[in-house]
PDB file of C-alpha atoms in Angstrom:
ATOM      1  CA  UNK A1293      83.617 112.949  94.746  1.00 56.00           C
ATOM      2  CA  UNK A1294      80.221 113.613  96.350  1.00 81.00           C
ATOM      3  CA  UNK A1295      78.751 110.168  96.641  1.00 95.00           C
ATOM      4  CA  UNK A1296      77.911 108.185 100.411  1.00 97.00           C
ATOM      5  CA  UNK A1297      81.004 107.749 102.629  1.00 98.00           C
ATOM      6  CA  UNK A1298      81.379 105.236 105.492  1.00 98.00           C
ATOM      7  CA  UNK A1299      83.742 105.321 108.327  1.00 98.00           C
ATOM      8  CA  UNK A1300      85.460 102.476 108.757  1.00 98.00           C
ATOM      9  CA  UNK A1301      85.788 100.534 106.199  1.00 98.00           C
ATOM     10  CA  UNK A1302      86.995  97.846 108.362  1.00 98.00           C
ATOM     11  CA  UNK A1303      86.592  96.972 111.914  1.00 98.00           C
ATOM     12  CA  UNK A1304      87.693  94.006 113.583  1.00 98.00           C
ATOM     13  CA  UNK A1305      86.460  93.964 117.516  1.00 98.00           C
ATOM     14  CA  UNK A1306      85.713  91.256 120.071  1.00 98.00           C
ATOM     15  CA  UNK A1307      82.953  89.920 121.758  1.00 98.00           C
ATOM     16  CA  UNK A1308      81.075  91.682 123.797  1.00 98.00           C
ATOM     17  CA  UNK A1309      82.861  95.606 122.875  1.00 98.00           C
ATOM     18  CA  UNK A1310      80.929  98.294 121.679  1.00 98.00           C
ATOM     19  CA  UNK A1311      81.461  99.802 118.109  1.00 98.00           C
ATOM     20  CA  UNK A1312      79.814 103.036 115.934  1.00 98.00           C
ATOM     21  CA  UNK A1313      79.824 103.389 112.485  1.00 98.00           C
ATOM     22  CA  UNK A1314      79.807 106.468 110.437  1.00 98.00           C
ATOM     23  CA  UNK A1315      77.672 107.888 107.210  1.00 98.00           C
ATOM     24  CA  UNK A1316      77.962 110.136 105.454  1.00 98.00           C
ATOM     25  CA  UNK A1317      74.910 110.537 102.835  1.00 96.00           C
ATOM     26  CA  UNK A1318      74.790 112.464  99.658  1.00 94.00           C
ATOM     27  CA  UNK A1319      74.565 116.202 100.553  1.00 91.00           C
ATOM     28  CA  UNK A1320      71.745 117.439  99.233  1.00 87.00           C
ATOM     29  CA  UNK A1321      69.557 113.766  99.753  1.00 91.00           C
ATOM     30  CA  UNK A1322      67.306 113.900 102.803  1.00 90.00           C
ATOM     31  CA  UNK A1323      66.590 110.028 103.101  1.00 92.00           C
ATOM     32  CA  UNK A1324      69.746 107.930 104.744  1.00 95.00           C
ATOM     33  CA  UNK A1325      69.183 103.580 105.003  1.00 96.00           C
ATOM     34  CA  UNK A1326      71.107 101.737 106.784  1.00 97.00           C
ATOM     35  CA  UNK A1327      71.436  97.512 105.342  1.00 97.00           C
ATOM     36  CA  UNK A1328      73.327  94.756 106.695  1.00 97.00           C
ATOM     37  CA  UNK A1329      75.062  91.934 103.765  1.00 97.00           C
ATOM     38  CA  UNK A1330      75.992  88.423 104.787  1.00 96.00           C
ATOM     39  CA  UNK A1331      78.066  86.519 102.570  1.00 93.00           C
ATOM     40  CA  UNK A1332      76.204  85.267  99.444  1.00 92.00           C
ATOM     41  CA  UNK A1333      73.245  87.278 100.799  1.00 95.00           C
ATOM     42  CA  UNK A1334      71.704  90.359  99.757  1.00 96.00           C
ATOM     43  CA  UNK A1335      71.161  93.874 101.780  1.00 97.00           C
ATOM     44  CA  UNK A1336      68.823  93.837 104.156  1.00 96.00           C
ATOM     45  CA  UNK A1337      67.326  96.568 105.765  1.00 95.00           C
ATOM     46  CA  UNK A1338      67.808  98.113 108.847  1.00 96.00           C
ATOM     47  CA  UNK A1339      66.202 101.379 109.695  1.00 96.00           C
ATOM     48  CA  UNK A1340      65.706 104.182 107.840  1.00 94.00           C
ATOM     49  CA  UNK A1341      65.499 108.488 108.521  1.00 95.00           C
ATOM     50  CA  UNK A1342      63.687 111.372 106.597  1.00 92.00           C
ATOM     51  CA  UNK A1343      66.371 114.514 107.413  1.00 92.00           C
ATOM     52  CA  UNK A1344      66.503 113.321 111.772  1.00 93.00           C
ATOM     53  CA  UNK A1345      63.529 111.375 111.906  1.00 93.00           C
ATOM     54  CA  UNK A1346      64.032 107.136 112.225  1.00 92.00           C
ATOM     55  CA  UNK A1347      60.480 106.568 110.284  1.00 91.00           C
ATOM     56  CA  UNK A1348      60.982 102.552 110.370  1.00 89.00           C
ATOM     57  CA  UNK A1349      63.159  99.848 112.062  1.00 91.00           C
ATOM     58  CA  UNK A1350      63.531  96.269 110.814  1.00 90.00           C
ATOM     59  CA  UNK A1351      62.750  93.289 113.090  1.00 88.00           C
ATOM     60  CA  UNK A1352      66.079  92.655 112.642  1.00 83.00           C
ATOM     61  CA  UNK A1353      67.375  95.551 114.775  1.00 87.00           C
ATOM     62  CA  UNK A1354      67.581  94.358 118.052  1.00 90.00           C
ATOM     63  CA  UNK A1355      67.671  96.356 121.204  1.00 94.00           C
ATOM     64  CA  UNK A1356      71.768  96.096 120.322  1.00 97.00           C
ATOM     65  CA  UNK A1357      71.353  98.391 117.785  1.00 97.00           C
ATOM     66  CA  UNK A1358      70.813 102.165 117.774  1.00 96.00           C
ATOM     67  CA  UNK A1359      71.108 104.301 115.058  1.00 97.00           C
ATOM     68  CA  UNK A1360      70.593 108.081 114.798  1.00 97.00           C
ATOM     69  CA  UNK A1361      70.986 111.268 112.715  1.00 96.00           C
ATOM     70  CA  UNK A1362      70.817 113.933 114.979  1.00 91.00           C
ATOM     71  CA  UNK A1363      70.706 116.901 112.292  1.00 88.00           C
ATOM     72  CA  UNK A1364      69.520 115.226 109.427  1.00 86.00           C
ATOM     73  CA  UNK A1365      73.055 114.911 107.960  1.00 92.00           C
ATOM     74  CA  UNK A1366      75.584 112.288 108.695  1.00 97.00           C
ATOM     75  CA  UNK A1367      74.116 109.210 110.679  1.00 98.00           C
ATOM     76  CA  UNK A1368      75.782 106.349 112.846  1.00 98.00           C
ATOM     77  CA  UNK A1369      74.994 102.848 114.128  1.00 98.00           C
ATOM     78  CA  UNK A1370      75.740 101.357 117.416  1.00 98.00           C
ATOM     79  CA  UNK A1371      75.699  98.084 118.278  1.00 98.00           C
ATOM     80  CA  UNK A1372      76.235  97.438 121.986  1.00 98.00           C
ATOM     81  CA  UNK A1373      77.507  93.919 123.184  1.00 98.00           C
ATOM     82  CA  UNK A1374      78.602  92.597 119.904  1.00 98.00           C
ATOM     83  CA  UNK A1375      78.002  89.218 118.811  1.00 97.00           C
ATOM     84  CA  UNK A1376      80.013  86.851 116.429  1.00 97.00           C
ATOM     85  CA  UNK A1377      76.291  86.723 114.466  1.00 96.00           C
ATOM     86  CA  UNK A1378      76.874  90.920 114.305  1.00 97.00           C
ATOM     87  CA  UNK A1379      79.537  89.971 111.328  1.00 98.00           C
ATOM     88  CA  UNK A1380      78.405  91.300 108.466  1.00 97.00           C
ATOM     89  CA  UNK A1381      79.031  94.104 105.792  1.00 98.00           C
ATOM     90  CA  UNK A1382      77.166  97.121 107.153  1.00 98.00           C
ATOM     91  CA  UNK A1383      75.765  99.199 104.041  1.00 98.00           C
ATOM     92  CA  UNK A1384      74.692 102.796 103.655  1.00 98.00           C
ATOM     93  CA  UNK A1385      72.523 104.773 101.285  1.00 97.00           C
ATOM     94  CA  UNK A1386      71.153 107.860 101.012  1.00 95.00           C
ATOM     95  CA  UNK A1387      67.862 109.405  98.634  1.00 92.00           C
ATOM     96  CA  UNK A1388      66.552 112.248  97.570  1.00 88.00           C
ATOM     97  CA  UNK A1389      62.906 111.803  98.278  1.00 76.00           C
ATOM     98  CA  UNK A1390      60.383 113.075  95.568  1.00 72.00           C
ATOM     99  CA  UNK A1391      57.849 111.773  93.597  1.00 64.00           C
ATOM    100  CA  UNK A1392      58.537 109.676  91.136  1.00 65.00           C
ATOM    101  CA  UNK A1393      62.631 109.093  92.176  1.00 70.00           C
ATOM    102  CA  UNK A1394      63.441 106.038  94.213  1.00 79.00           C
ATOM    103  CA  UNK A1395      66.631 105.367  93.771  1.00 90.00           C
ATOM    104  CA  UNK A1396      68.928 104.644  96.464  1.00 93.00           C
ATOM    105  CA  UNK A1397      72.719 105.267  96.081  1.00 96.00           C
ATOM    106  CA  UNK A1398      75.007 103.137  98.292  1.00 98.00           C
ATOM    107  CA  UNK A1399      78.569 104.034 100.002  1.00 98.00           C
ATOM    108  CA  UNK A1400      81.326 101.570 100.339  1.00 98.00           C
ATOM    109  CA  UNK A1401      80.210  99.873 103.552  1.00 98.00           C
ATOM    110  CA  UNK A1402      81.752  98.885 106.874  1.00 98.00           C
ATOM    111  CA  UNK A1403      82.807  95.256 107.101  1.00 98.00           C
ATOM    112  CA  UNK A1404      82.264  94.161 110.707  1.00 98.00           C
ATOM    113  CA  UNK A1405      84.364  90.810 112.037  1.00 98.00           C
ATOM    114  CA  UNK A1406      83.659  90.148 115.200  1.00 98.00           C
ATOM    115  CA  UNK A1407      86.017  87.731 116.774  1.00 97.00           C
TER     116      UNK A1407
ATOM    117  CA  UNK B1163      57.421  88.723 103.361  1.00 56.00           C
ATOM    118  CA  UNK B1164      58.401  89.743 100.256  1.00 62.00           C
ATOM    119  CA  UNK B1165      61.364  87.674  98.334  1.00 80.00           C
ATOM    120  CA  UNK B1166      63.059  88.029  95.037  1.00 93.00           C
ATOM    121  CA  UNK B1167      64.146  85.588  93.205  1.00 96.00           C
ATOM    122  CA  UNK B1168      67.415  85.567  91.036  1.00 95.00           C
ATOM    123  CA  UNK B1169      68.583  82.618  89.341  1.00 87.00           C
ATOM    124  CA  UNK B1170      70.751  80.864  88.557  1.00 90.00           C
ATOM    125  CA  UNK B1171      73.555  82.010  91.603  1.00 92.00           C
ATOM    126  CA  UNK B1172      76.535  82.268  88.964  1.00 95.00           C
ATOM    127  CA  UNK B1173      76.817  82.778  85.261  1.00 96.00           C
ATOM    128  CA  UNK B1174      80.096  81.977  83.124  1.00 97.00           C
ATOM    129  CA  UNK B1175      79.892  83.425  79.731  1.00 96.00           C
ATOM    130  CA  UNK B1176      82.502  84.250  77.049  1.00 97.00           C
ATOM    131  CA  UNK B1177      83.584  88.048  76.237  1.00 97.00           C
ATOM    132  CA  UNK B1178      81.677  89.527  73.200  1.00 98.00           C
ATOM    133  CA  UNK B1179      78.956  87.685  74.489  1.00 98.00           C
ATOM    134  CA  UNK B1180      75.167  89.021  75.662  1.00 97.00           C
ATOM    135  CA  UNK B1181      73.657  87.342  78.490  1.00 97.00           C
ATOM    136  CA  UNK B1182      70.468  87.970  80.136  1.00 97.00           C
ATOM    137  CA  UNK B1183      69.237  87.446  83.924  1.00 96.00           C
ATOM    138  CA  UNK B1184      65.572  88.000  85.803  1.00 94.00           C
ATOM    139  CA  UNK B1185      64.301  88.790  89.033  1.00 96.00           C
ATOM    140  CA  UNK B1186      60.780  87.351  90.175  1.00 96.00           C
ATOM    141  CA  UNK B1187      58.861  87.818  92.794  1.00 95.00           C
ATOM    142  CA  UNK B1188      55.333  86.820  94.523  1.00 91.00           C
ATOM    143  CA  UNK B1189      54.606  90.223  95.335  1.00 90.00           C
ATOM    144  CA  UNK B1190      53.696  93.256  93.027  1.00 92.00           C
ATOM    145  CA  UNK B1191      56.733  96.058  92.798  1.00 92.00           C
ATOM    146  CA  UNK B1192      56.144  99.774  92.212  1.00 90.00           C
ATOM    147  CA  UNK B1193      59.796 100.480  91.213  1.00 92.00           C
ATOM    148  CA  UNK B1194      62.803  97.659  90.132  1.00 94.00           C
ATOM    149  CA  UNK B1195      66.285  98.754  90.837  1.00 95.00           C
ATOM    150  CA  UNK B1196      69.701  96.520  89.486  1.00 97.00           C
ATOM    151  CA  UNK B1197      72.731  97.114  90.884  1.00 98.00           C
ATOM    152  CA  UNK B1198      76.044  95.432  90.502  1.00 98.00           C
ATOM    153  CA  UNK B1199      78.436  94.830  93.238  1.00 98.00           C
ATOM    154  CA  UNK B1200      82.395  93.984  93.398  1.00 96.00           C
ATOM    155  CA  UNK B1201      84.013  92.483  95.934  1.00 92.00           C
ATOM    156  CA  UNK B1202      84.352  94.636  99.327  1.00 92.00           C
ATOM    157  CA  UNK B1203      82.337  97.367  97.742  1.00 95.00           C
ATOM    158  CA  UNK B1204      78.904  98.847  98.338  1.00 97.00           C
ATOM    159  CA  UNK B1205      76.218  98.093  95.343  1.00 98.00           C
ATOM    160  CA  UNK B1206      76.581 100.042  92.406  1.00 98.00           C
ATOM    161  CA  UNK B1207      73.021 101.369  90.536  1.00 97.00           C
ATOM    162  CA  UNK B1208      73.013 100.659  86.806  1.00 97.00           C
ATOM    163  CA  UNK B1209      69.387 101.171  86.182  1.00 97.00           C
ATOM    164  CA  UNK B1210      65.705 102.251  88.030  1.00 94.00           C
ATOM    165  CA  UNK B1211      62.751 101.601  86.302  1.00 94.00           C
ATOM    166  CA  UNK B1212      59.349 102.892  87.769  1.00 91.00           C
ATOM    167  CA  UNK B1213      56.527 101.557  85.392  1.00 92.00           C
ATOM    168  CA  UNK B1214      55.063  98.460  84.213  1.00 94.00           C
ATOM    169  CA  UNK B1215      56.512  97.340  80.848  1.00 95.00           C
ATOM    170  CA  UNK B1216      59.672 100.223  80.664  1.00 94.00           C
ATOM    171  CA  UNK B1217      62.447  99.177  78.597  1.00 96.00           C
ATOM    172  CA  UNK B1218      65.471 101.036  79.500  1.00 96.00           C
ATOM    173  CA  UNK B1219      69.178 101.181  78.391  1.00 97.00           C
ATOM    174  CA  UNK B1220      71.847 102.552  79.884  1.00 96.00           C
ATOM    175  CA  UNK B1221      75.260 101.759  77.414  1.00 97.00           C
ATOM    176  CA  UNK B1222      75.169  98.060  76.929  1.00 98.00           C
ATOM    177  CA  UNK B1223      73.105  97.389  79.674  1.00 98.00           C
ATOM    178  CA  UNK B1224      68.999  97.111  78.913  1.00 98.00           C
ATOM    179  CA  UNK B1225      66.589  96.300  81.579  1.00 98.00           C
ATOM    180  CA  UNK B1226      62.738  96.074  81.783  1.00 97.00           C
ATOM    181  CA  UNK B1227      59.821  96.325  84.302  1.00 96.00           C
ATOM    182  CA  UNK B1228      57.337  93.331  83.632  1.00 95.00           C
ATOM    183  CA  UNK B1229      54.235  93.705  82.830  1.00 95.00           C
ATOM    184  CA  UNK B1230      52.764  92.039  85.755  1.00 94.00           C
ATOM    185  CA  UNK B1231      55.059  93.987  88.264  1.00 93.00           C
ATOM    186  CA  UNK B1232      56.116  91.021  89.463  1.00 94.00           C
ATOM    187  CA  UNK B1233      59.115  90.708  87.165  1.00 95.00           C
ATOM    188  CA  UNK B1234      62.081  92.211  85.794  1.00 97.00           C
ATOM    189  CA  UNK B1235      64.797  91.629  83.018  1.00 96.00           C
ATOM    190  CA  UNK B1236      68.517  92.740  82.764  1.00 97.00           C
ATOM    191  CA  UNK B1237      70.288  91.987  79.850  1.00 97.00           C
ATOM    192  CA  UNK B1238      73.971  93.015  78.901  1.00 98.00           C
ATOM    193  CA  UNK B1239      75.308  92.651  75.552  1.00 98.00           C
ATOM    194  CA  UNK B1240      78.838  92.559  73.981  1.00 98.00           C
ATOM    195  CA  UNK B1241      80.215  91.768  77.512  1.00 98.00           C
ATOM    196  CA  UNK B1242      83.844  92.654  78.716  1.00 97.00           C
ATOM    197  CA  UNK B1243      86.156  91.881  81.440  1.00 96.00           C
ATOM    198  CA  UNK B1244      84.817  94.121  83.952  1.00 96.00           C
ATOM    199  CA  UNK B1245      81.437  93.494  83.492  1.00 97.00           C
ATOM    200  CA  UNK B1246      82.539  90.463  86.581  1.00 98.00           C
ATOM    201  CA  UNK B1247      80.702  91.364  89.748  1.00 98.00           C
ATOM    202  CA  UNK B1248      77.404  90.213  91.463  1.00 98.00           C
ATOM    203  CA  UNK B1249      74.376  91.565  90.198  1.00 98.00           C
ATOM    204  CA  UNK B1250      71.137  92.066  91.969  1.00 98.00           C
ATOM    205  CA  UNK B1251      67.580  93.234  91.573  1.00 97.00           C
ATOM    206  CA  UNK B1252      66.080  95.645  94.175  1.00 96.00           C
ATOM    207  CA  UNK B1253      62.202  96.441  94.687  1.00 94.00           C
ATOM    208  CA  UNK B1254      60.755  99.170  96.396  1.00 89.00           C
ATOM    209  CA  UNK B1255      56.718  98.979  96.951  1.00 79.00           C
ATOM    210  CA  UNK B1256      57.279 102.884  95.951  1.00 66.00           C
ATOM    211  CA  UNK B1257      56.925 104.600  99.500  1.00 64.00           C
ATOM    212  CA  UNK B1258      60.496 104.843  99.141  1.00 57.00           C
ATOM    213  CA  UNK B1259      61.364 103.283 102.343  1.00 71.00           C
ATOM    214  CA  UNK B1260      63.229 100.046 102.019  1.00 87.00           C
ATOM    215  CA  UNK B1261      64.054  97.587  99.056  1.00 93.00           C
ATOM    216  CA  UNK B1262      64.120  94.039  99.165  1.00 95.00           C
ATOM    217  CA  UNK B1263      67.090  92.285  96.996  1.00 96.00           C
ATOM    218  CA  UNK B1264      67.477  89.143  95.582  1.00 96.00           C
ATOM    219  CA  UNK B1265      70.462  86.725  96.529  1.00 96.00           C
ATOM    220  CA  UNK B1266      72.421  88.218  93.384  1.00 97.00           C
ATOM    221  CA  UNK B1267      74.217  86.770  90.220  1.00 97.00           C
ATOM    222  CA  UNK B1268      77.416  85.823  90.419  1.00 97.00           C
ATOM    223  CA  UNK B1269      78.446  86.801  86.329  1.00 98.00           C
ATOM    224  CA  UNK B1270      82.287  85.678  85.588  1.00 97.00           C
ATOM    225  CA  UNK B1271      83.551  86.460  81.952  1.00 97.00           C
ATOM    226  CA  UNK B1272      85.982  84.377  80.177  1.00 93.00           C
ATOM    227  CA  UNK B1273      88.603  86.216  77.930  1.00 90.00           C
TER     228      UNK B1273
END
């Protein structure tokens, strides 16, 4: 199978800790988006990369949060400090960007419980 | 900033039967997107339309880009069992940066 993976699927960490979260993107798709789900909610969008470049950050990624894709492959997301608000489901996707193709294929996310 | 709307939140319907849900917005969409979502999963893309007034199918699954591009129509007929899940609608302005979702539909199916 050659869709988006995400490492963890689960992490459970208190207060204050540190965590990183893995993707993995579609190999040949040189676009990778990082979302974040609330319950009852849908995705919401992070920050986004074209092959190693972050081309746009949400409002909603504080200073916490750092993400990067250092050779235009797999990505991660850090959040520093975490907060009990930092719960969420933390989705991937990757594209292949060309004209005329938008679509956005999504991995299994990271569910994030901070306690 | 830009919002879609999807309502209502949950659908109960009977299998064998079609049911139909839409997605509006205030703000004009280059491309619609549905996906459909289980529980603990990542969303799931059933259909991408890119231009004013597409019908598409994809099995028993139809969907269609309004004419105003401020709309957008999913409709799945002869339903089953694991047609359960939350579905939402996705726009993308068409720079291919970020969508915007709706709040999803909840669709249960009654054997």
């Amino acid at each position: 199978d050659t869709g988006v993976s995400q490492n963890p699927r689960h992490k459970i960490t208190k207060r204050g800790q540190n965590v990183t979260f893995r993707c993995d993107p579609i190999s040949e798709h040189n676009r990778l988006y990082w979302y974040r789900q609330t319950l009852g909610q849908g995705p919401e969008f992070l920050t986004y990369f074209q092959n190693e470049a972050q081309l746009e950050k949400s409002r909603l990624l504080s200073d916490r949060f750092s993400a990067e894709r250092p050779k235009g492959s797999f990505s991660t997301l850090e959040i520093q400090r975490t907060e009990q608000g930092d719960s969420a489901m933390y989705l991937c996707a990757s594209s292949l960007h060309r004209t005329g193709s938008y679509e956005q294929y999504f991995g299994p996310g990271t569910r994030l419980t901070v306690t | 900033g830009q919002q879609l709307n999807q309502s209502p939140q949950s659908m109960f319907i009977q299998e064998g039967e079609d049911v139909s849900m839409n997605c509006t917005s205030s703000s004009i969409f280059n491309t619609w997107l549905w996906y459909k979502q289980d529980p603990g999963e990542g969303p799931v893309l059933l259909i991408a339309l890119y231009k004013a007034g597409e019908l598409t199918s994809n099995g028993r699954l139809t969907a269609q880009f309004g004419i105003t591009r401020k709309d957008s129509f999913l409709n799945i007929s002869a339903s089953i069992p694991s047609d359960v899940g939350i579905y939402f609608c996705a726009g993308d302005t068409g720079a291919n940066s970020k969508l915007t979702f709706g709040k999803g539909i909840t669709l249960s199916v009654r054997p």
